[in-house]
Short mmCIF file of C-alpha atoms in Angstrom, two decimals:
data_model
loop_
_atom_site.label_atom_id
_atom_site.label_comp_id
_atom_site.label_asym_id
_atom_site.label_seq_id
_atom_site.Cartn_x
_atom_site.Cartn_y
_atom_site.Cartn_z
CA UNK A 1 155.28 93.75 131.56
CA UNK A 2 153.49 92.93 134.82
CA UNK A 3 155.26 91.84 137.76
CA UNK A 4 155.66 87.87 137.87
CA UNK A 5 154.78 87.42 141.37
CA UNK A 6 151.05 88.25 140.88
CA UNK A 7 150.85 85.43 138.72
CA UNK A 8 151.74 82.95 141.47
CA UNK A 9 149.15 84.07 143.48
CA UNK A 10 146.81 83.24 140.52
CA UNK A 11 148.26 79.86 139.57
CA UNK A 12 147.49 77.86 142.64
CA UNK A 13 149.15 74.40 141.92
CA UNK A 14 149.26 72.21 138.77
CA UNK A 15 146.72 69.41 139.20
CA UNK A 16 148.68 66.04 138.52
CA UNK A 17 145.88 63.29 138.14
CA UNK A 18 145.57 60.03 136.06
CA UNK A 19 143.09 62.17 133.87
CA UNK A 20 145.15 65.41 133.76
CA UNK A 21 148.35 63.22 132.75
CA UNK A 22 146.34 61.71 129.61
CA UNK A 23 145.20 64.88 128.46
CA UNK A 24 149.00 66.37 128.53
CA UNK A 25 149.62 63.09 126.34
CA UNK A 26 146.69 63.26 123.94
CA UNK A 27 146.27 67.28 123.78
CA UNK A 28 148.78 68.55 125.41
CA UNK A 29 146.75 70.57 127.98
CA UNK A 30 147.71 71.15 131.37
CA UNK A 31 145.70 71.52 134.27
CA UNK A 32 145.91 73.82 136.93
CA UNK A 33 143.91 75.01 140.25
CA UNK A 34 144.01 78.90 140.00
CA UNK A 35 142.36 81.85 142.03
CA UNK A 36 138.43 82.05 141.89
CA UNK A 37 139.27 85.41 140.56
CA UNK A 38 140.94 84.73 137.39
CA UNK A 39 139.83 84.65 134.31
CA UNK A 40 140.79 83.03 130.73
CA UNK A 41 143.35 86.18 129.72
CA UNK A 42 144.95 86.36 133.24
CA UNK A 43 145.49 82.60 133.36
CA UNK A 44 146.72 82.41 129.76
CA UNK A 45 149.34 85.54 130.68
CA UNK A 46 150.43 83.95 133.68
CA UNK A 47 151.05 80.37 132.19
CA UNK A 48 153.23 82.34 129.11
CA UNK A 49 155.19 84.52 131.78
CA UNK A 50 155.92 82.17 134.28
CA UNK A 51 156.39 78.63 132.17
CA UNK A 52 158.21 80.66 129.02
CA UNK A 53 155.34 78.66 126.40
CA UNK A 54 153.00 80.01 123.94
CA UNK A 55 149.04 79.26 125.33
CA UNK A 56 146.78 78.60 122.38
CA UNK A 57 143.32 78.40 124.75
CA UNK A 58 142.32 78.03 128.42
CA UNK A 59 139.26 76.53 129.57
CA UNK A 60 137.67 77.23 132.85
CA UNK A 61 136.03 74.99 134.98
CA UNK A 62 134.49 76.22 138.18
CA UNK A 63 133.77 73.68 140.81
CA UNK A 64 131.35 74.04 143.74
CA UNK A 65 132.23 72.94 147.02
CA UNK A 66 130.78 69.31 148.47
CA UNK A 67 129.28 68.96 151.51
CA UNK A 68 131.62 67.05 154.30
CA UNK A 69 130.37 66.18 157.98
CA UNK A 70 132.98 67.24 160.40
CA UNK A 71 132.62 65.82 163.88
CA UNK A 72 128.59 64.85 162.80
CA UNK A 73 128.15 68.51 161.99
CA UNK A 74 127.37 69.44 158.47
CA UNK A 75 129.88 71.61 156.89
CA UNK A 76 131.65 72.46 153.01
CA UNK A 77 134.39 72.22 151.08
CA UNK A 78 135.18 75.58 149.33
CA UNK A 79 134.48 75.81 145.64
CA UNK A 80 137.83 76.29 143.32
CA UNK A 81 138.28 77.05 139.97
CA UNK A 82 140.15 74.61 137.70
CA UNK A 83 142.10 75.98 134.44
CA UNK A 84 142.82 73.61 131.02
CA UNK A 85 145.63 75.13 129.46
CA UNK A 86 145.99 74.00 125.66
CA UNK A 87 149.73 74.71 124.84
CA UNK A 88 151.50 75.18 121.49
CA UNK A 89 152.15 71.73 119.72
CA UNK A 90 156.01 71.42 120.74
CA UNK A 91 155.72 73.48 124.02
CA UNK A 92 155.40 71.48 127.63
CA UNK A 93 155.29 72.18 131.47
CA UNK A 94 157.14 69.68 133.78
CA UNK A 95 154.48 69.29 136.17
CA UNK A 96 155.55 65.63 138.16
CA UNK B 1 177.31 38.80 129.91
CA UNK B 2 181.21 38.91 129.77
CA UNK B 3 183.44 37.56 132.20
CA UNK B 4 187.32 37.55 132.37
CA UNK B 5 188.86 36.12 135.24
CA UNK B 6 192.38 37.38 136.70
CA UNK B 7 194.09 34.85 139.26
CA UNK B 8 195.73 37.89 141.32
CA UNK B 9 196.99 35.14 143.85
CA UNK B 10 196.98 31.18 144.30
CA UNK B 11 193.64 31.39 146.60
CA UNK B 12 192.41 34.77 145.00
CA UNK B 13 190.77 36.06 141.58
CA UNK B 14 189.40 39.16 140.21
CA UNK B 15 186.18 38.58 137.83
CA UNK B 16 185.46 41.31 135.14
CA UNK B 17 182.07 41.28 134.45
CA UNK B 18 180.28 43.61 131.94
CA UNK B 19 176.61 43.60 130.67
CA UNK B 20 175.21 44.48 127.82
CA UNK B 21 173.09 47.41 127.32
CA UNK B 22 170.06 45.33 126.67
CA UNK B 23 170.28 43.20 129.61
CA UNK B 24 170.48 46.02 132.01
CA UNK B 25 167.74 47.81 130.28
CA UNK B 26 165.39 44.44 130.55
CA UNK B 27 166.44 44.78 134.13
CA UNK B 28 165.32 48.46 134.70
CA UNK B 29 162.30 48.00 132.79
CA UNK B 30 161.25 45.04 134.78
CA UNK B 31 161.79 47.08 138.29
CA UNK B 32 160.22 49.78 137.24
CA UNK B 33 157.19 48.06 136.12
CA UNK B 34 156.38 46.37 139.25
CA UNK B 35 157.33 49.53 141.04
CA UNK B 36 154.90 50.99 138.77
CA UNK B 37 152.13 48.37 139.79
CA UNK B 38 152.75 49.05 143.52
CA UNK B 39 152.68 52.96 143.22
CA UNK B 40 150.05 54.51 144.85
CA UNK B 41 149.56 58.33 144.46
CA UNK B 42 146.56 60.98 145.04
CA UNK B 43 144.90 61.09 141.70
CA UNK B 44 145.55 57.81 140.56
CA UNK B 45 143.89 54.88 140.63
CA UNK B 46 146.29 51.99 141.98
CA UNK B 47 148.75 51.04 139.46
CA UNK B 48 148.02 53.34 137.38
CA UNK B 49 150.96 56.06 138.25
CA UNK B 50 153.14 56.60 134.92
CA UNK B 51 156.57 55.75 134.58
CA UNK B 52 158.03 58.84 134.37
CA UNK B 53 156.52 59.88 137.83
CA UNK B 54 158.21 56.86 139.42
CA UNK B 55 161.09 57.92 137.11
CA UNK B 56 161.20 61.49 138.46
CA UNK B 57 160.21 60.45 142.11
CA UNK B 58 161.32 56.90 142.81
CA UNK B 59 164.17 56.50 140.27
CA UNK B 60 167.56 56.82 142.46
CA UNK B 61 166.12 54.21 144.75
CA UNK B 62 164.95 51.71 141.90
CA UNK B 63 168.70 52.41 140.11
CA UNK B 64 170.28 51.59 143.20
CA UNK B 65 168.25 48.64 143.81
CA UNK B 66 168.89 47.77 140.57
CA UNK B 67 172.49 48.05 141.04
CA UNK B 68 172.42 45.54 143.68
CA UNK B 69 170.83 43.25 141.76
CA UNK B 70 172.58 43.31 138.91
CA UNK B 71 176.00 42.98 140.95
CA UNK B 72 174.22 39.89 142.90
CA UNK B 73 172.88 37.98 139.94
CA UNK B 74 175.82 39.18 137.66
CA UNK B 75 178.40 37.64 140.39
CA UNK B 76 176.02 34.43 140.96
CA UNK B 77 175.97 33.38 137.20
CA UNK B 78 179.69 34.57 136.55
CA UNK B 79 180.48 32.14 139.60
CA UNK B 80 178.40 29.26 137.85
CA UNK B 81 180.16 30.14 134.31
CA UNK B 82 183.68 29.73 135.44
CA UNK B 83 182.96 27.44 137.78
CA UNK B 84 184.21 29.19 140.72
CA UNK B 85 183.01 28.34 144.24
CA UNK B 86 184.06 32.03 146.53
CA UNK B 87 184.88 31.63 149.77
CA UNK B 88 185.22 34.09 152.72
CA UNK B 89 184.52 37.95 151.86
CA UNK B 90 183.51 39.20 148.33
CA UNK B 91 184.68 42.89 147.64
CA UNK B 92 182.84 44.56 144.81
CA UNK B 93 185.73 47.38 143.59
CA UNK B 94 184.34 50.87 144.11
CA UNK B 95 180.71 49.55 144.64
CA UNK B 96 179.66 53.22 145.74
CA UNK B 97 180.98 54.61 142.49
CA UNK B 98 179.36 52.37 140.53
CA UNK B 99 176.13 53.22 138.17
CA UNK B 100 173.68 52.01 136.53
CA UNK B 101 172.42 53.79 133.93
CA UNK B 102 169.38 53.31 131.29
CA UNK B 103 170.61 51.81 127.86
CA UNK B 104 174.41 51.94 128.76
CA UNK B 105 176.09 48.55 129.68
CA UNK B 106 177.40 47.95 133.08
CA UNK B 107 180.58 46.83 134.28
CA UNK B 108 182.06 46.01 137.47
CA UNK B 109 184.98 44.08 139.38
CA UNK B 110 184.67 41.82 141.76
CA UNK B 111 187.80 40.42 144.17
CA UNK B 112 187.09 36.92 145.55
CA UNK B 113 188.77 34.29 147.21
CA UNK B 114 188.58 30.60 146.25
CA UNK B 115 189.08 27.29 147.87
CA UNK B 116 192.52 26.18 147.88
CA UNK B 117 193.58 23.17 145.80
CA UNK B 118 195.76 20.72 147.45
CA UNK B 119 196.33 16.95 147.64
CA UNK B 120 195.41 15.34 150.61
CA UNK B 121 197.90 13.53 152.34
CA UNK B 122 197.62 10.40 154.15
CA UNK B 123 195.24 10.55 156.60
CA UNK B 124 194.76 6.71 158.25
CA UNK B 125 197.63 5.55 160.70
CA UNK B 126 198.46 8.95 162.23
CA UNK B 127 200.61 8.39 165.38
CA UNK B 128 198.50 9.52 168.25
CA UNK B 129 199.18 8.42 172.72
CA UNK B 130 197.48 6.18 174.43
CA UNK B 131 195.66 6.98 177.43
CA UNK B 132 194.40 5.99 180.83
CA UNK B 133 190.69 5.08 180.87
CA UNK B 134 190.57 4.27 184.54
CA UNK B 135 190.05 6.38 187.35
CA UNK B 136 192.88 5.10 190.57
CA UNK B 137 192.31 6.30 194.28
CA UNK B 138 194.30 9.11 194.06
CA UNK B 139 191.72 10.67 191.59
CA UNK B 140 188.71 9.79 193.63
CA UNK B 141 190.18 11.17 196.98
CA UNK B 142 191.29 14.41 195.03
CA UNK B 143 187.79 14.91 193.85
CA UNK B 144 186.31 14.54 197.33
CA UNK B 145 188.81 16.82 199.11
CA UNK B 146 187.40 19.19 195.88
CA UNK B 147 183.92 18.73 197.57
CA UNK B 148 184.95 18.78 200.92
CA UNK B 149 186.27 22.23 200.33
CA UNK B 150 183.11 23.31 198.11
CA UNK B 151 180.65 22.59 201.22
CA UNK B 152 183.59 23.92 203.60
CA UNK B 153 181.66 25.57 206.47
CA UNK B 154 182.48 27.98 209.61
CA UNK B 155 182.91 26.12 212.95
CA UNK B 156 184.03 26.67 216.46
CA UNK B 157 187.68 25.47 217.48
CA UNK B 158 188.93 25.32 220.60
CA UNK B 159 192.58 25.81 219.33
CA UNK B 160 193.98 29.07 219.33
CA UNK B 161 193.28 31.58 216.37
CA UNK B 162 195.29 31.30 213.22
CA UNK B 163 195.85 33.51 210.86
CA UNK B 164 192.45 33.59 208.78
CA UNK B 165 190.88 32.65 211.62
CA UNK B 166 187.08 34.57 213.24
CA UNK B 167 187.09 35.50 216.70
CA UNK B 168 183.93 36.21 218.38
CA UNK B 169 185.03 39.14 220.91
CA UNK B 170 184.07 41.69 223.16
CA UNK B 171 185.90 45.24 222.28
CA UNK B 172 186.52 47.86 224.87
CA UNK B 173 187.92 51.12 223.34
CA UNK B 174 189.89 53.09 226.35
CA UNK B 175 191.41 56.23 225.99
CA UNK B 176 195.18 57.12 226.48
CA UNK B 177 194.37 57.59 230.12
CA UNK B 178 192.84 54.31 230.22
CA UNK B 179 189.64 55.59 230.74
CA UNK B 180 186.64 53.67 228.96
CA UNK B 181 185.39 55.37 225.69
CA UNK B 182 183.09 52.35 224.07
CA UNK B 183 181.92 48.78 224.42
CA UNK B 184 181.06 46.60 221.67
CA UNK B 185 179.93 43.11 222.94
CA UNK B 186 179.94 39.99 220.71
CA UNK B 187 181.61 41.60 217.51
CA UNK B 188 182.86 38.39 215.16
CA UNK B 189 186.63 39.41 213.75
CA UNK B 190 188.82 38.29 211.33
CA UNK B 191 192.56 38.19 211.99
CA UNK B 192 193.34 39.76 207.97
CA UNK B 193 190.61 42.49 208.57
CA UNK B 194 192.30 44.77 211.60
CA UNK B 195 189.65 47.19 213.27
CA UNK B 196 189.26 50.80 212.21
CA UNK B 197 192.19 53.19 212.85
CA UNK B 198 194.48 49.96 214.13
CA UNK B 199 197.69 48.83 211.97
CA UNK B 200 196.72 45.77 210.34
CA UNK B 201 200.35 43.87 211.04
CA UNK B 202 199.85 45.06 214.59
CA UNK B 203 196.07 43.59 214.54
CA UNK B 204 197.24 40.16 213.12
CA UNK B 205 200.27 39.39 215.05
CA UNK B 206 198.15 40.10 218.27
CA UNK B 207 195.29 38.04 217.44
CA UNK B 208 196.80 35.49 216.36
CA UNK B 209 197.64 32.84 218.75
CA UNK B 210 194.62 34.42 221.23
CA UNK B 211 192.50 31.68 222.77
CA UNK B 212 189.37 31.92 224.21
CA UNK B 213 188.91 33.79 227.59
CA UNK B 214 192.51 35.53 227.03
CA UNK B 215 192.48 39.26 226.47
CA UNK B 216 194.66 41.40 223.77
CA UNK B 217 195.60 45.23 223.47
CA UNK B 218 195.94 46.87 220.33
CA UNK B 219 196.95 50.31 219.90
CA UNK B 220 194.55 52.44 217.96
CA UNK B 221 193.71 55.94 216.27
CA UNK B 222 190.20 56.46 216.67
CA UNK B 223 189.13 57.10 213.33
CA UNK B 224 187.23 59.85 211.66
CA UNK B 225 183.93 58.17 211.84
CA UNK B 226 184.32 56.95 215.44
CA UNK B 227 180.79 57.09 217.12
CA UNK B 228 182.61 59.61 220.16
CA UNK B 229 183.08 62.90 218.25
CA UNK B 230 185.35 63.97 220.46
CA UNK B 231 187.60 60.98 220.49
CA UNK B 232 188.24 61.35 216.66
CA UNK B 233 191.99 61.27 215.79
CA UNK B 234 193.01 60.85 219.08
CA UNK B 235 195.39 57.66 220.74
CA UNK B 236 193.82 54.92 222.50
CA UNK B 237 193.42 51.20 222.90
CA UNK B 238 191.24 48.55 221.75
CA UNK B 239 191.09 45.63 224.28
CA UNK B 240 189.47 42.57 222.61
CA UNK B 241 188.09 39.63 225.00
CA UNK B 242 187.94 36.73 222.58
CA UNK B 243 185.04 34.56 223.83
CA UNK B 244 185.28 32.03 220.73
CA UNK B 245 187.46 31.10 217.91
CA UNK B 246 185.85 30.58 214.47
CA UNK B 247 187.60 28.73 211.43
CA UNK B 248 186.34 27.88 207.72
CA UNK B 249 186.60 23.95 207.52
CA UNK B 250 186.05 21.74 204.64
CA UNK B 251 183.59 19.45 205.01
CA UNK B 252 184.48 15.83 206.87
CA UNK B 253 184.42 13.04 204.02
CA UNK B 254 181.98 10.81 205.65
CA UNK B 255 178.50 9.21 204.96
CA UNK B 256 177.07 12.81 206.06
CA UNK B 257 178.75 14.38 203.42
CA UNK B 258 177.57 11.70 200.88
CA UNK B 259 174.24 11.95 201.90
CA UNK B 260 174.22 15.58 201.28
CA UNK B 261 174.75 14.85 197.69
CA UNK B 262 171.85 12.59 197.59
CA UNK B 263 174.34 8.95 197.89
CA UNK B 264 173.57 6.63 200.47
CA UNK B 265 177.04 6.35 201.76
CA UNK B 266 180.49 7.47 200.89
CA UNK B 267 181.55 4.29 199.55
CA UNK B 268 178.34 4.92 196.89
CA UNK B 269 179.95 8.42 196.01
CA UNK B 270 183.36 7.29 195.30
CA UNK B 271 182.07 4.52 193.01
CA UNK B 272 179.92 7.08 191.20
CA UNK B 273 182.96 9.82 190.94
CA UNK B 274 185.28 6.65 189.80
CA UNK B 275 182.82 6.10 187.00
CA UNK B 276 182.51 9.64 186.37
CA UNK B 277 186.38 10.65 186.31
CA UNK B 278 186.89 7.21 183.96
CA UNK B 279 184.27 8.62 181.53
CA UNK B 280 185.99 12.19 181.74
CA UNK B 281 189.50 11.00 181.15
CA UNK B 282 188.12 8.84 178.25
CA UNK B 283 186.40 11.87 176.67
CA UNK B 284 189.96 13.81 177.17
CA UNK B 285 191.88 11.12 176.11
CA UNK B 286 190.23 10.68 172.89
CA UNK B 287 190.12 14.74 172.25
CA UNK B 288 193.41 14.78 173.05
CA UNK B 289 194.08 11.83 170.35
CA UNK B 290 192.07 13.95 167.79
CA UNK B 291 193.84 16.84 168.41
CA UNK B 292 197.05 15.02 167.94
CA UNK B 293 196.13 13.62 164.47
CA UNK B 294 194.74 17.33 163.48
CA UNK B 295 198.33 19.01 164.85
CA UNK B 296 200.11 16.04 162.48
CA UNK B 297 197.69 17.12 159.43
CA UNK B 298 197.96 20.70 159.62
CA UNK B 299 202.10 20.48 159.83
CA UNK B 300 201.73 17.57 156.88
CA UNK B 301 200.09 20.20 154.69
CA UNK B 302 201.43 23.20 153.58
CA UNK B 303 199.07 25.13 151.23
CA UNK B 304 197.89 28.69 150.64
CA UNK B 305 194.94 30.05 152.25
CA UNK B 306 192.21 32.57 151.41
CA UNK B 307 193.11 35.70 153.16
CA UNK B 308 189.92 36.92 153.59
CA UNK B 309 189.20 33.91 155.54
CA UNK B 310 192.10 34.30 157.96
CA UNK B 311 190.81 38.38 158.49
CA UNK B 312 187.42 37.16 159.09
CA UNK B 313 188.68 34.27 161.87
CA UNK B 314 191.38 37.10 163.17
CA UNK B 315 188.46 39.70 163.65
CA UNK B 316 186.02 37.57 165.17
CA UNK B 317 188.79 36.15 167.38
CA UNK B 318 189.90 39.83 168.41
CA UNK B 319 186.35 40.91 168.96
CA UNK B 320 186.07 37.94 171.22
CA UNK B 321 188.83 38.73 173.06
CA UNK B 322 187.97 42.03 173.41
CA UNK B 323 184.63 41.64 174.47
CA UNK B 324 186.00 39.53 177.26
CA UNK B 325 188.43 42.36 178.46
CA UNK B 326 185.37 44.69 178.46
CA UNK B 327 183.46 42.56 180.68
CA UNK B 328 186.16 42.47 183.35
CA UNK B 329 186.21 46.20 183.47
CA UNK B 330 189.07 46.89 181.40
CA UNK B 331 190.09 50.76 180.19
CA UNK B 332 189.66 51.28 175.90
CA UNK B 333 193.05 52.37 176.01
CA UNK B 334 194.03 49.13 177.43
CA UNK B 335 191.77 47.13 175.33
CA UNK B 336 193.49 48.72 172.33
CA UNK B 337 196.96 48.08 173.41
CA UNK B 338 196.11 44.53 174.24
CA UNK B 339 194.82 43.87 170.82
CA UNK B 340 197.49 45.37 168.98
CA UNK B 341 199.95 43.07 171.13
CA UNK B 342 197.63 39.66 170.06
CA UNK B 343 197.06 40.85 166.26
CA UNK B 344 199.67 38.40 165.26
CA UNK B 345 198.63 35.41 167.75
CA UNK B 346 195.17 35.90 166.33
CA UNK B 347 196.56 35.99 162.47
CA UNK B 348 198.27 33.04 163.45
CA UNK B 349 195.22 31.43 165.02
CA UNK B 350 192.97 32.21 162.07
CA UNK B 351 195.58 30.71 159.72
CA UNK B 352 195.12 27.33 162.12
CA UNK B 353 191.83 27.21 162.14
CA UNK B 354 191.24 27.96 158.62
CA UNK B 355 193.75 24.94 157.38
CA UNK B 356 191.90 22.60 159.95
CA UNK B 357 188.54 23.85 158.04
CA UNK B 358 189.54 22.71 154.73
CA UNK B 359 191.51 19.68 155.82
CA UNK B 360 188.50 18.39 157.77
CA UNK B 361 186.11 19.44 154.37
CA UNK B 362 188.99 17.53 151.91
CA UNK B 363 188.85 14.63 154.53
CA UNK B 364 184.91 14.52 154.59
CA UNK B 365 185.06 14.31 151.01
CA UNK B 366 187.57 11.72 150.48
CA UNK B 367 185.82 9.47 153.17
CA UNK B 368 182.53 10.33 151.94
CA UNK B 369 181.50 11.28 155.66
CA UNK B 370 178.37 13.15 155.41
CA UNK B 371 175.96 15.29 157.34
CA UNK B 372 172.78 13.82 156.97
CA UNK B 373 169.36 15.25 158.58
CA UNK B 374 169.17 12.51 161.25
CA UNK B 375 172.54 13.48 162.41
CA UNK B 376 170.93 17.27 162.36
CA UNK B 377 167.82 16.53 164.12
CA UNK B 378 169.45 13.81 167.08
CA UNK B 379 171.94 16.85 167.60
CA UNK B 380 168.77 19.21 168.04
CA UNK B 381 167.37 16.67 170.14
CA UNK B 382 170.47 16.91 172.51
CA UNK B 383 170.83 20.28 172.42
CA UNK B 384 167.35 20.42 173.31
CA UNK B 385 167.84 17.99 176.40
CA UNK B 386 170.79 19.98 177.38
CA UNK B 387 169.11 23.39 177.19
CA UNK B 388 165.93 22.18 178.81
CA UNK B 389 163.94 23.35 175.92
CA UNK B 390 161.58 22.08 173.11
CA UNK B 391 163.24 20.65 169.61
CA UNK B 392 161.43 23.41 167.78
CA UNK B 393 162.59 26.16 170.11
CA UNK B 394 166.31 25.11 169.35
CA UNK B 395 165.74 25.29 165.69
CA UNK B 396 164.09 28.27 165.82
CA UNK B 397 166.77 29.85 168.29
CA UNK B 398 169.81 28.10 165.47
CA UNK B 399 167.29 29.80 162.49
CA UNK B 400 166.97 33.31 164.19
CA UNK B 401 170.78 33.19 164.47
CA UNK B 402 171.71 31.67 161.53
CA UNK B 403 173.46 28.78 163.35
CA UNK B 404 172.36 26.05 161.49
CA UNK B 405 175.15 25.90 158.54
CA UNK B 406 177.47 26.25 162.43
CA UNK B 407 175.39 23.14 163.85
CA UNK B 408 176.14 20.84 160.46
CA UNK B 409 179.97 22.15 160.14
CA UNK B 410 180.34 20.72 164.11
CA UNK B 411 178.49 17.62 163.33
CA UNK B 412 180.90 17.20 160.09
CA UNK B 413 183.88 17.77 162.26
CA UNK B 414 182.97 15.25 164.71
CA UNK B 415 182.62 12.75 162.56
CA UNK B 416 186.04 13.45 160.80
CA UNK B 417 187.78 13.44 164.29
CA UNK B 418 186.04 10.28 165.12
CA UNK B 419 187.12 9.02 161.67
CA UNK B 420 191.00 9.86 162.20
CA UNK B 421 190.81 8.89 165.85
CA UNK B 422 189.83 5.46 164.77
CA UNK B 423 191.99 4.86 162.20
CA UNK B 424 195.15 6.22 163.90
CA UNK B 425 197.92 4.29 165.55
CA UNK B 426 198.31 3.79 168.77
CA UNK B 427 202.36 4.41 169.38
CA UNK B 428 203.22 5.56 173.14
CA UNK B 429 202.23 2.93 175.45
CA UNK B 430 202.91 5.26 178.40
CA UNK B 431 200.01 6.60 180.35
CA UNK B 432 199.49 10.36 180.67
#
């Protein structure tokens, strides 16, 4: 079994928003910000190892950065990767 | 809600209050729903934060708030139910340890004091002494002497210097061989304040009785701060030549003093003083009569008193006493010692005050004496005039310091005192 510490760098933070909360309640789906290099199988392994749950599916969404002006100069926020993890019925992750 | 009342003393009760689980839950639901509406969190529209987040992040604070609100509302409701009017401090048993749990009943105990029950004895015809309402010539003379003393000034006299007088003199310091060391001209000296390096007794004896033009000699040891370094610590003599004797004298009681006080003549001042003294005598006499009535009532009514009220009075008196001693610059240890000594006295005084409070309240109720808004407004006007402020400022100050209740109480007390005095019997014609 791989060192669980490497998973901490893959799974950056849970996303707690109105939409993600609704998805938890409706479909048992939990949303995380993950490392840009992470893929579905790595996310699945990481979530199962770190939270001791069974992952049924992982959906990945790449979110491009947004242009932002800082002190009048154009800039860009970094692009990032979001993983929507569907858990087996009955499993749950405390993300509040 | 279930309430059980236990009589733990003549003026003390213990309420055991139990709230059923559903009313606790209802209250918690209300609090959480109100918190949910107000909560703001990144990722959620305002008011859309789920309750579980609120419970997790703000649960303990909300439960604490619920505890305070439940205790307050249940206690007030219990008092209404049981027709109890608490006085003084209300103590909640182990308040810190109490816990509100969702879906569970909430029980707590409250210890409180209630008004004592007693029968008010006769309040009319209490015996009081008469008082002198006129000012006599001696009173006016005493007042004039006091004013003259306040307006005292330092004046030159031709008589020899007395103890406490000042003298204007030239000082000549000579060494043991008689050689001049230093000369100081036009120095003002006091018989009670010796020059540096001289003996206080010798200095006073030498200067007392000295006349204008006379020279007196006082042995000195030149002090460490003497101008001439080489003479410091050596023996010598101070030769004092008196030029003028000055004395602090009261102002002459005549038309000039009256004019200083904006009166045309001494007669006008005497007339004004006479009327003022008479007014003051009437005020003091009335107050004495009222005090006599109250003392008789206190002595005639022996009823149990709420302990917490006495404690409050005792603490306030001791705090006041400590404050005064602190202002005088007394050390903390000494203050603590004095406070310990004064505890019994403060307790006795507290008991008297509390008894008076209930008596005044009972008399007001019996005689239907009330404090009306007109009374309060007129008192506020008087306070405003006395303090050179607007009535609005006085109201603001009273509200800020929560003293409006005290003001009403003071007005009620005055009404009761007036009633007692007006319905008292004057038994002693002897003037005081």
